[in-house]
Amino acid sequence: MNSLVGIGVSPGVAVGKACRIAQITSVGPIPATPRKVFDSLNLVVADLERAAKTVELDIVRDVLGVQAMMASDPALIEAIGARLSQDIEYKDVRPDIIDSFRGFKTALSALGGYFAERIVDLDDILSQLLNKLAGTEHQLINLAEPSIVIADELTPSDTAHINLNYALALVVAKGGPTSHAAIVARGLGIPAIVGCKRALEIEDGSVLLVDGRQGKIYIDPKATEVESAQLREEALRARAAAVVGPGRLKDGSHITLLANVSDVNGAIEAAAAGADGIGLLRTELLFIDSTSEPTVEDQVATYKKIFDLMQGRRVIVRTLDAGSDKQIPYLNSSKEQNPALGIRGWRLTRTHDAVLERQLEAISKAAEGISLELWVMAPMVSTPAEANDFATRARALGIKKVGVMIETPAAAIHAEKVLLEVDFGSIGTNDLAQYVMASDRMDSRLSDLATTWNPAVLRTIQIACESANKLNKTNGVCGEAASDPYLAAVLLGLGVTSLSMVPSAIAEVREFLSTLDLATCVEVATLALNADSAQEAESLVKENLQR
Ligand code: PEP
Ligand code: MG
């Protein structure tokens, strides 16, 4: 076994010794009274709150805070109380406690996406509670020297117990692109690979080379393998840093490069990366962070901060995409059989019409007096009627540029009619790939299917672009695909007119595009379209576009 593969979720190259992080979970019966169970749960909450106060990394702090809230949820306490109802010492409380948590996990799993990935947080609380009751304390091998962390799963409390300053890279057997490990690694700026099924076969102490860009781990790498990976990474970074200014192809023609942003910090990063503006302002965070709908005034205040940072540039605000992987408990039903196909995005007008009306009002008010190009778009639109409904309402509030996301196959195939209702389209490749391939975007086991590289997805994008170009409407991409330099080239070749991506990807995409002309992009797009599989499309394009 010289190399292993997984999903690269944070770029970079690291070399170092493997350090396996194993969480000790108690085994055997746990005798206890209900009082002791509740006291122990309180201690877990206190531990989480303490860890949240002391941990350095913002993202870990936030997750620990959410875990503390989950662990003190009255519904959880009630569920445990219903099973351990007598004031006696039970011989073994473990099965009842596990059962109480099971109901919560089933509910989260039914929500899918982001919420399904939070099951790991709940499992983490469960194992902490059982350990507390059994007197087995959270034991993690702490990193004593710079190491590559290998784990089956990396929970928030694990990360709070590890000296992350010593983490050179993360390699995790489970998890997908939005798992805790991926988020932490991006926050730390270190390489990370998740969904590496054979990660636990790596022996503790063995020397590894981790390439987070390629999703590859080399065991006992040869010096030449290390050197070439490091040189490639350094060269890519140095080249990216050398190209500044607006996005341009080799012939000098301008390519609009925008940033995907969810909050004020993102807007700061977008400005620092020299983005032409924000191509996707995700507005869910404000709603997710709150237990009820934020007031129009609260929304105005947040949008205004972001608009101020983007003065003179374009900002495309997306109305609330609640539902599916972005469930908002007070807006979405937990009883949907199929949340990705249920009430999400603009469909929320069917259940919470006034929420979207108030959001549109807030967006329009926030832009008053600020000189910026305000564009507003609705997510999860499938029909011309939905596009018309959104456009009519947004225009009535004085919003001049209105658009829709093209992220359902219906919107792409019928783009000629859908885009007629609005001023622009924006292709959401994350969802479009999910829906075209009928493959959950959050399930790492399906990542070979739910990818934009799939020729069927590329063909769908091409259909949407043909319609947009016929109607002379702007049609950008704001899904993750735009942040992959090779896919960015393919997308331009398919007829996309702008690219919006995570701010950290802008430099590399800008540099790579500056070496290509449109004819080359069209050539590689044709190769990819004619391939038989996502893997073949990707290899063909990479062979033809050496970086
Ligand atoms: C998309 O679906 O590609 C997209 C950009 O939207 P989100 O990832 O927020 O669903
Ligand atoms: Mg989407």
Coordinates of C-alpha atoms and ligand atoms in Angstrom, one line a residue:
M1 CA 0.0 0.0 0.0
N2 CA 1.9 3.0 -1.2
S3 CA -0.9 5.4 -1.6
L4 CA -4.5 6.0 -0.5
V5 CA -7.2 8.2 -1.9
G6 CA -10.0 10.2 -0.5
I7 CA -11.8 13.5 -1.2
G8 CA -9.4 16.5 -1.1
V9 CA -11.3 19.2 0.8
S10 CA -8.5 21.6 1.7
P11 CA -5.5 22.2 -0.7
G12 CA -1.9 22.1 0.2
V13 CA 1.0 19.6 0.7
A14 CA 2.2 18.3 4.0
V15 CA 4.8 15.7 5.0
G16 CA 5.0 14.3 8.5
K17 CA 4.4 11.4 10.9
A18 CA 1.0 9.9 11.2
C19 CA -0.7 10.3 14.6
R20 CA -3.8 8.3 15.1
I21 CA -6.4 10.0 17.2
A22 CA -8.6 7.4 18.9
Q23 CA -11.5 8.3 21.1
I24 CA -11.8 5.9 24.1
T25 CA -15.5 5.0 24.6
S26 CA -16.5 3.1 27.7
V27 CA -17.8 -0.4 27.4
G28 CA -19.9 -2.7 29.7
P29 CA -22.9 -1.9 31.9
I30 CA -23.2 1.4 33.6
P31 CA -25.2 1.3 36.9
A32 CA -26.6 4.8 37.8
T33 CA -29.6 6.6 39.1
P34 CA -31.5 9.1 36.9
R35 CA -30.1 11.9 39.0
K36 CA -26.6 10.8 38.3
V37 CA -27.4 10.7 34.5
F38 CA -28.7 14.3 34.6
D39 CA -25.8 15.5 36.7
S40 CA -23.4 13.9 34.2
L41 CA -25.3 15.5 31.3
N42 CA -24.9 18.9 33.1
L43 CA -21.2 18.2 33.4
V44 CA -20.9 17.5 29.7
V45 CA -22.7 20.8 29.0
A46 CA -20.3 22.6 31.3
D47 CA -17.3 20.9 29.6
L48 CA -18.5 21.9 26.2
E49 CA -19.1 25.5 27.3
R50 CA -15.7 25.6 29.0
A51 CA -14.0 24.2 25.8
A52 CA -15.9 26.7 23.7
K53 CA -14.5 29.6 25.8
T54 CA -10.9 28.4 25.6
V55 CA -10.5 27.0 22.1
E56 CA -8.8 29.3 19.7
L57 CA -10.3 28.5 16.3
D58 CA -13.6 30.4 15.7
I59 CA -15.3 27.5 13.9
V60 CA -14.5 25.0 16.6
R61 CA -15.8 27.5 19.2
D62 CA -19.1 27.9 17.3
V63 CA -19.7 24.2 16.9
L64 CA -18.9 23.5 20.6
G65 CA -21.5 26.2 21.5
V66 CA -24.1 24.5 19.3
Q67 CA -23.2 21.1 20.9
A68 CA -23.7 22.7 24.4
M69 CA -27.1 23.8 23.2
M70 CA -28.0 20.3 21.8
A71 CA -26.9 18.7 25.1
S72 CA -29.1 21.0 27.1
D73 CA -32.1 20.7 24.8
P74 CA -35.2 20.1 27.1
A75 CA -36.5 17.6 24.6
L76 CA -33.4 15.4 25.0
I77 CA -33.7 15.7 28.8
E78 CA -37.4 14.7 28.6
A79 CA -36.6 11.8 26.3
I80 CA -34.1 10.4 28.8
G81 CA -36.5 11.1 31.7
A82 CA -39.2 9.1 29.9
R83 CA -37.0 6.1 29.8
L84 CA -35.4 6.4 33.2
S85 CA -38.5 7.4 35.1
Q86 CA -38.1 5.6 38.5
D87 CA -36.0 7.0 41.3
I88 CA -33.9 3.9 41.6
E89 CA -30.4 2.8 40.8
Y90 CA -30.7 1.1 37.3
K91 CA -28.4 -1.9 36.7
D92 CA -27.4 -0.5 33.3
V93 CA -28.5 2.9 32.0
R94 CA -26.5 2.6 28.7
P95 CA -29.3 1.1 26.5
D96 CA -31.9 3.6 27.7
I97 CA -29.6 6.5 27.1
I98 CA -28.6 5.3 23.6
D99 CA -32.3 4.9 22.8
S100 CA -33.1 8.4 23.9
F101 CA -30.4 9.7 21.5
R102 CA -31.6 7.5 18.7
G103 CA -34.9 9.4 18.3
F104 CA -32.9 12.7 17.8
K105 CA -30.5 11.1 15.4
T106 CA -33.3 9.7 13.2
A107 CA -34.9 13.2 13.1
L108 CA -31.5 14.7 12.0
S109 CA -30.9 12.0 9.5
A110 CA -34.3 12.6 7.9
L111 CA -33.4 16.2 7.4
G112 CA -30.4 15.2 5.4
G113 CA -27.5 17.3 4.3
Y114 CA -25.9 19.7 6.8
F115 CA -28.1 18.4 9.5
A116 CA -27.4 14.7 8.8
E117 CA -23.7 15.6 9.2
R118 CA -24.5 17.0 12.7
I119 CA -25.3 13.4 13.8
V120 CA -21.7 13.1 14.5
D121 CA -22.0 16.0 17.0
L122 CA -24.8 14.2 18.8
D123 CA -22.8 10.9 18.8
D124 CA -20.0 12.9 20.3
I125 CA -22.3 14.2 23.1
L126 CA -23.6 10.6 23.7
S127 CA -20.1 9.2 24.0
Q128 CA -19.0 12.0 26.3
L129 CA -22.1 11.3 28.5
L130 CA -21.4 7.6 28.7
N131 CA -17.8 8.2 29.5
K132 CA -18.7 10.6 32.3
L133 CA -21.0 8.1 33.8
A134 CA -18.5 5.3 33.5
G135 CA -15.7 7.4 34.8
T136 CA -13.8 7.1 31.6
E137 CA -12.5 10.5 30.7
H138 CA -12.2 11.8 27.2
Q139 CA -8.8 10.5 26.3
L140 CA -7.1 11.6 23.2
I141 CA -3.5 11.1 22.3
N142 CA -2.4 14.7 22.2
L143 CA -0.1 15.9 19.6
A144 CA 3.4 16.4 21.1
E145 CA 5.1 17.2 17.8
P146 CA 4.0 18.4 14.3
S147 CA 1.9 15.5 13.0
I148 CA -0.6 14.4 10.4
V149 CA -3.8 13.6 12.2
I150 CA -5.5 10.3 11.2
A151 CA -9.0 9.7 12.6
D152 CA -12.1 7.7 11.8
E153 CA -14.1 10.8 12.4
L154 CA -13.0 14.1 13.9
T155 CA -15.6 15.5 16.2
P156 CA -15.7 19.1 17.6
S157 CA -14.8 17.9 21.1
D158 CA -11.9 15.9 19.6
T159 CA -10.6 19.1 17.9
A160 CA -11.0 21.0 21.2
H161 CA -8.8 18.4 22.8
I162 CA -6.1 18.4 20.2
N163 CA -3.3 20.9 20.0
L164 CA -4.2 21.9 16.5
N165 CA -1.1 24.1 16.3
Y166 CA 0.8 20.8 15.7
A167 CA -1.6 19.5 13.0
L168 CA 0.1 19.5 9.7
A169 CA -2.8 17.9 7.8
L170 CA -6.0 16.0 8.6
V171 CA -6.9 12.6 7.1
V172 CA -10.3 11.2 8.1
A173 CA -12.0 8.0 7.1
K174 CA -15.6 9.3 7.2
G175 CA -17.2 12.6 6.4
G176 CA -17.9 14.8 3.3
P177 CA -16.9 18.2 2.1
T178 CA -19.0 20.0 4.8
S179 CA -17.8 17.7 7.7
H180 CA -16.2 19.3 10.8
A181 CA -12.8 18.1 9.7
A182 CA -13.1 19.8 6.3
I183 CA -14.2 23.1 7.9
V184 CA -11.5 23.0 10.6
A185 CA -8.7 22.3 8.0
R186 CA -9.8 25.2 5.8
G187 CA -9.9 27.4 8.8
L188 CA -6.4 26.4 9.7
G189 CA -5.2 26.6 6.1
I190 CA -3.8 23.0 6.2
P191 CA -4.4 20.2 3.7
A192 CA -7.3 17.8 4.5
I193 CA -8.7 14.6 3.0
V194 CA -12.0 13.1 4.1
G195 CA -13.9 10.0 3.0
C196 CA -10.6 8.1 2.9
K197 CA -12.1 4.7 3.7
R198 CA -8.7 3.0 4.4
A199 CA -7.3 5.8 6.6
L200 CA -7.3 3.6 9.7
E201 CA -5.0 1.1 7.9
I202 CA -2.2 3.8 8.2
E203 CA 0.2 2.8 11.0
D204 CA 0.8 5.2 13.7
G205 CA 4.2 6.9 13.3
S206 CA 4.5 6.1 9.6
V207 CA 5.7 9.0 7.4
L208 CA 3.1 10.4 5.0
L209 CA 2.8 12.8 2.2
V210 CA -0.6 14.4 2.1
D211 CA -1.7 16.2 -1.1
G212 CA -5.0 17.9 -0.2
R213 CA -5.5 19.2 -3.7
Q214 CA -5.4 15.7 -5.3
G215 CA -7.0 13.9 -2.4
K216 CA -4.0 11.5 -2.2
I217 CA -1.9 10.2 0.7
Y218 CA 1.5 8.6 0.0
I219 CA 2.8 6.2 2.7
D220 CA 6.6 6.3 3.2
P221 CA 6.9 8.5 0.1
K222 CA 10.0 8.6 -2.0
A223 CA 12.1 11.8 -1.7
T224 CA 11.2 12.5 -5.4
E225 CA 7.5 12.2 -4.7
V226 CA 7.8 14.6 -1.9
E227 CA 9.9 17.0 -3.8
S228 CA 7.6 17.0 -6.9
A229 CA 4.4 17.5 -4.8
Q230 CA 6.0 20.4 -2.9
L231 CA 7.4 22.0 -6.0
R232 CA 4.1 21.7 -7.8
E233 CA 2.2 23.3 -4.9
E234 CA 4.7 26.1 -4.4
A235 CA 4.7 26.8 -8.1
L236 CA 0.9 27.0 -8.2
R237 CA 0.8 29.4 -5.3
A238 CA 3.6 31.6 -6.6
R239 CA 2.1 31.8 -10.0
A240 CA -1.3 32.6 -8.6
A241 CA 0.1 35.4 -6.4
A242 CA 1.9 36.9 -9.4
V243 CA -1.3 37.6 -11.5
V244 CA -3.3 40.5 -10.1
G245 CA -6.1 42.7 -11.4
P246 CA -9.4 41.8 -13.1
G247 CA -9.8 38.3 -14.6
R248 CA -8.6 38.0 -18.2
L249 CA -8.1 35.3 -20.7
K250 CA -4.9 35.1 -22.7
D251 CA -6.2 37.3 -25.4
G252 CA -7.0 40.0 -22.8
S253 CA -10.8 39.6 -22.9
H254 CA -12.4 40.2 -19.5
I255 CA -13.8 37.4 -17.3
T256 CA -15.9 38.5 -14.4
L257 CA -14.6 36.7 -11.2
L258 CA -16.9 37.0 -8.2
A259 CA -16.9 35.6 -4.7
N260 CA -19.3 33.4 -2.8
V261 CA -19.9 34.9 0.6
S262 CA -22.1 34.1 3.6
D263 CA -21.2 36.9 6.1
V264 CA -19.2 40.1 6.7
N265 CA -15.9 38.2 7.1
G266 CA -16.5 36.6 3.7
A267 CA -17.0 40.1 2.2
I268 CA -13.7 41.2 3.7
E269 CA -12.0 38.2 2.1
A270 CA -13.7 38.8 -1.2
A271 CA -12.4 42.4 -1.3
A272 CA -8.9 41.3 -0.3
A273 CA -8.9 38.6 -3.1
G274 CA -9.7 41.4 -5.7
A275 CA -13.1 39.9 -6.6
D276 CA -15.2 41.9 -9.1
G277 CA -17.9 41.6 -6.4
I278 CA -20.1 39.0 -4.8
G279 CA -21.6 36.5 -7.1
L280 CA -23.5 34.6 -4.4
L281 CA -24.4 36.2 -1.1
R282 CA -25.9 33.3 0.9
T283 CA -28.3 34.7 3.4
E284 CA -29.1 31.6 5.4
L285 CA -26.6 32.2 8.2
L286 CA -28.5 35.1 9.7
F287 CA -31.6 32.9 9.9
I288 CA -29.8 29.7 11.1
D289 CA -28.0 31.6 13.8
S290 CA -31.4 32.8 15.2
T291 CA -34.2 30.9 16.9
S292 CA -36.8 33.0 15.1
E293 CA -37.0 35.0 11.9
P294 CA -34.5 38.0 12.2
T295 CA -36.4 41.3 12.0
V296 CA -36.2 43.5 8.9
E297 CA -34.0 45.9 10.9
D298 CA -31.6 43.1 11.9
Q299 CA -31.4 42.0 8.3
V300 CA -30.9 45.5 7.0
A301 CA -28.0 46.0 9.4
T302 CA -26.2 42.9 8.3
Y303 CA -26.8 43.3 4.5
K304 CA -25.7 47.0 4.8
K305 CA -22.3 46.0 6.4
I306 CA -21.7 43.7 3.5
F307 CA -22.9 46.2 0.9
D308 CA -20.6 48.9 2.4
L309 CA -17.6 46.7 1.9
M310 CA -18.6 46.1 -1.7
Q311 CA -19.2 49.7 -2.7
G312 CA -18.8 50.3 -6.5
R313 CA -18.9 46.5 -7.2
R314 CA -21.7 44.0 -8.0
V315 CA -23.4 42.1 -5.2
I316 CA -25.8 39.3 -6.1
V317 CA -27.9 38.6 -3.1
R318 CA -29.7 35.2 -3.0
T319 CA -33.0 35.1 -1.2
L320 CA -33.3 32.6 1.6
D321 CA -32.5 29.0 0.6
A322 CA -34.0 27.4 3.7
G323 CA -34.6 23.6 3.4
S324 CA -32.7 20.5 2.4
D325 CA -29.1 20.9 3.5
K326 CA -29.9 24.2 5.1
Q327 CA -32.8 23.4 7.3
I328 CA -34.1 26.2 9.5
P329 CA -36.1 24.6 12.3
Y330 CA -38.7 27.4 12.6
L331 CA -39.3 27.5 8.9
N332 CA -38.9 23.9 7.6
S333 CA -40.9 20.9 8.6
S334 CA -38.9 18.0 10.1
K335 CA -41.4 15.6 8.6
E336 CA -40.5 15.9 5.0
Q337 CA -39.8 12.5 3.4
N338 CA -37.4 14.0 0.9
P339 CA -36.1 17.4 2.0
A340 CA -33.9 17.9 -1.1
L341 CA -37.1 17.6 -3.2
G342 CA -39.3 19.4 -0.8
I343 CA -40.0 22.9 0.4
R344 CA -36.7 24.7 -0.1
G345 CA -35.6 28.0 -1.6
W346 CA -38.2 30.0 -3.4
R347 CA -40.7 27.2 -2.7
L348 CA -40.9 28.6 0.8
T349 CA -43.4 31.0 -0.5
R350 CA -45.8 28.1 -0.3
T351 CA -45.5 27.9 3.4
H352 CA -43.9 31.2 4.6
D353 CA -44.6 33.7 2.0
A354 CA -44.3 36.7 4.3
V355 CA -40.7 35.7 5.3
L356 CA -39.5 36.1 1.8
E357 CA -41.5 39.3 1.2
R358 CA -39.9 40.8 4.3
Q359 CA -36.4 39.6 3.2
L360 CA -36.8 41.3 -0.2
E361 CA -37.9 44.5 1.6
A362 CA -34.8 44.3 3.8
I363 CA -32.5 43.7 0.9
S364 CA -33.9 46.7 -1.0
K365 CA -33.8 48.9 2.1
A366 CA -30.2 47.9 2.9
A367 CA -29.0 49.0 -0.5
E368 CA -30.5 52.6 -0.2
G369 CA -27.8 55.2 -0.3
I370 CA -25.0 52.8 -1.1
S371 CA -23.4 53.0 -4.6
L372 CA -23.3 49.3 -5.7
E373 CA -24.7 47.2 -8.4
L374 CA -27.4 45.3 -6.6
W375 CA -28.7 42.1 -8.2
V376 CA -31.1 39.8 -6.4
M377 CA -31.9 36.1 -7.3
A378 CA -34.1 33.3 -6.0
P379 CA -32.9 29.8 -5.4
M380 CA -34.6 26.5 -6.3
V381 CA -36.7 27.8 -9.2
S382 CA -38.0 25.2 -11.6
T383 CA -40.7 27.0 -13.7
P384 CA -41.2 30.2 -15.6
A385 CA -44.2 30.9 -13.3
E386 CA -41.9 30.8 -10.2
A387 CA -39.4 33.1 -12.0
N388 CA -42.1 35.5 -12.9
D389 CA -43.5 35.5 -9.4
F390 CA -40.1 36.3 -7.9
A391 CA -39.3 38.9 -10.6
T392 CA -42.6 40.7 -10.2
R393 CA -42.3 41.0 -6.4
A394 CA -38.6 42.0 -6.4
R395 CA -39.2 44.7 -9.1
A396 CA -42.2 46.0 -7.2
L397 CA -39.8 46.8 -4.4
G398 CA -37.5 48.7 -6.7
I399 CA -34.9 46.0 -7.3
K400 CA -33.6 46.6 -10.8
K401 CA -31.7 43.4 -11.6
V402 CA -33.5 40.2 -10.8
G403 CA -32.5 36.7 -11.6
V404 CA -32.9 33.0 -10.7
M405 CA -30.5 30.2 -9.9
I406 CA -30.4 27.5 -12.5
E407 CA -30.0 24.5 -10.2
T408 CA -32.8 22.2 -11.1
P409 CA -32.8 20.2 -14.3
A410 CA -36.2 21.8 -15.2
A411 CA -34.8 25.3 -15.0
A412 CA -31.8 24.4 -17.2
I413 CA -33.8 22.5 -19.8
H414 CA -36.5 25.1 -19.9
A415 CA -34.1 28.1 -19.5
E416 CA -35.3 29.7 -22.7
K417 CA -38.7 30.3 -20.9
V418 CA -37.4 30.7 -17.4
L419 CA -34.8 33.3 -18.2
L420 CA -37.3 35.3 -20.3
E421 CA -38.9 36.3 -17.0
V422 CA -35.8 37.7 -15.4
D423 CA -32.6 39.6 -16.2
F424 CA -30.0 36.9 -15.4
G425 CA -29.4 33.4 -14.5
S426 CA -26.8 31.8 -12.1
I427 CA -26.0 28.2 -12.4
G428 CA -25.7 26.4 -9.0
T429 CA -23.6 23.4 -9.9
N430 CA -23.7 21.9 -6.4
D431 CA -27.5 21.3 -6.7
L432 CA -27.6 20.9 -10.4
A433 CA -25.2 18.0 -10.2
Q434 CA -27.1 16.5 -7.3
Y435 CA -30.4 16.7 -9.1
V436 CA -29.2 15.7 -12.6
M437 CA -27.4 12.7 -11.2
A438 CA -30.0 11.9 -8.5
S439 CA -27.1 11.7 -6.0
D440 CA -27.1 13.4 -2.6
R441 CA -24.4 16.1 -2.7
M442 CA -23.6 15.5 1.0
D443 CA -23.0 11.8 0.8
S444 CA -19.3 11.1 0.3
R445 CA -20.1 7.6 -1.0
L446 CA -21.7 9.2 -4.1
S447 CA -19.1 11.8 -4.8
D448 CA -18.1 10.2 -8.1
L449 CA -21.7 10.7 -9.3
A450 CA -22.6 14.1 -7.8
T451 CA -19.9 15.9 -9.6
T452 CA -20.1 18.6 -12.3
W453 CA -17.5 16.7 -14.2
N454 CA -20.3 14.3 -15.2
P455 CA -21.0 14.7 -18.9
A456 CA -24.7 14.7 -18.3
V457 CA -24.3 17.7 -15.9
L458 CA -22.1 19.5 -18.4
R459 CA -24.6 19.0 -21.1
T460 CA -27.4 20.4 -18.9
I461 CA -25.2 23.4 -18.2
Q462 CA -24.6 23.8 -22.0
I463 CA -28.3 23.8 -22.7
A464 CA -28.9 26.5 -20.1
C465 CA -26.0 28.6 -21.6
E466 CA -27.3 28.2 -25.2
S467 CA -30.7 29.6 -24.0
A468 CA -29.1 32.4 -22.0
N469 CA -26.9 33.5 -24.9
K470 CA -29.8 33.4 -27.3
L471 CA -31.7 35.8 -25.0
N472 CA -28.5 37.8 -24.4
K473 CA -28.8 37.3 -20.7
T474 CA -25.9 37.0 -18.2
N475 CA -25.5 33.5 -17.0
G476 CA -22.8 32.8 -14.5
V477 CA -21.9 29.9 -12.3
C478 CA -21.8 30.2 -8.6
G479 CA -21.4 26.5 -7.5
E480 CA -18.2 25.0 -6.2
A481 CA -17.3 23.9 -9.7
A482 CA -16.2 27.5 -10.5
S483 CA -13.4 27.2 -7.9
D484 CA -11.7 24.3 -9.7
P485 CA -9.4 26.0 -12.4
Y486 CA -9.9 23.1 -14.9
L487 CA -13.7 23.1 -14.5
A488 CA -13.7 26.9 -14.7
A489 CA -12.1 26.6 -18.1
V490 CA -14.7 24.0 -19.2
L491 CA -17.5 26.2 -17.9
L492 CA -16.3 29.1 -20.0
G493 CA -16.1 26.8 -23.0
L494 CA -19.7 25.8 -22.4
G495 CA -20.8 29.5 -22.6
V496 CA -20.9 30.6 -19.0
T497 CA -20.4 34.4 -18.7
S498 CA -19.0 34.8 -15.1
L499 CA -17.6 32.7 -12.3
S500 CA -18.3 33.0 -8.6
M501 CA -16.3 30.9 -6.1
V502 CA -14.9 30.8 -2.5
P503 CA -12.6 33.9 -2.2
S504 CA -9.6 31.7 -1.6
A505 CA -9.9 30.1 -5.0
I506 CA -9.9 33.4 -7.0
A507 CA -6.2 33.8 -7.3
E508 CA -5.6 30.4 -8.8
V509 CA -8.5 30.5 -11.1
R510 CA -7.5 34.0 -12.3
E511 CA -3.9 32.9 -13.0
F512 CA -4.9 29.7 -14.8
L513 CA -7.5 31.5 -17.0
S514 CA -4.9 34.1 -18.0
T515 CA -3.0 31.3 -19.7
L516 CA -5.9 30.1 -21.9
D517 CA -7.9 31.5 -24.8
L518 CA -11.6 30.9 -25.4
A519 CA -11.0 28.5 -28.3
T520 CA -9.0 26.2 -25.9
C521 CA -11.8 26.4 -23.3
V522 CA -14.3 25.4 -26.0
E523 CA -12.1 22.5 -27.1
V524 CA -11.7 21.0 -23.7
A525 CA -15.4 21.5 -23.0
T526 CA -16.2 19.5 -26.1
L527 CA -13.8 16.7 -24.9
A528 CA -15.5 16.6 -21.5
L529 CA -19.0 16.6 -23.0
N530 CA -18.1 13.7 -25.2
A531 CA -16.6 11.6 -22.5
D532 CA -18.3 8.5 -21.1
S533 CA -17.8 9.3 -17.4
A534 CA -16.9 12.1 -15.0
Q535 CA -13.5 10.4 -14.4
E536 CA -12.8 10.3 -18.2
A537 CA -13.9 13.9 -18.6
E538 CA -11.7 15.1 -15.8
S539 CA -8.6 13.1 -17.1
L540 CA -9.1 14.3 -20.7
V541 CA -9.3 17.9 -19.7
K542 CA -6.3 17.7 -17.3
E543 CA -4.2 16.0 -19.9
N544 CA -5.0 18.7 -22.4
L545 CA -4.5 21.6 -20.0
Q546 CA -1.2 21.1 -18.3
R547 CA -0.8 23.5 -15.4
Ligands
PEP1 C1 -25.4 25.5 -5.7 O1 -26.3 24.7 -5.5 O2 -24.5 25.3 -6.6 C2 -25.3 26.7 -4.9 C3 -24.4 27.6 -5.2 O3 -26.1 26.9 -3.9 P1 -25.9 26.1 -2.5 O4 -24.6 25.4 -2.5 O5 -25.9 27.2 -1.5 O6 -27.1 25.2 -2.4
MG2 MG -28.0 25.4 -4.4

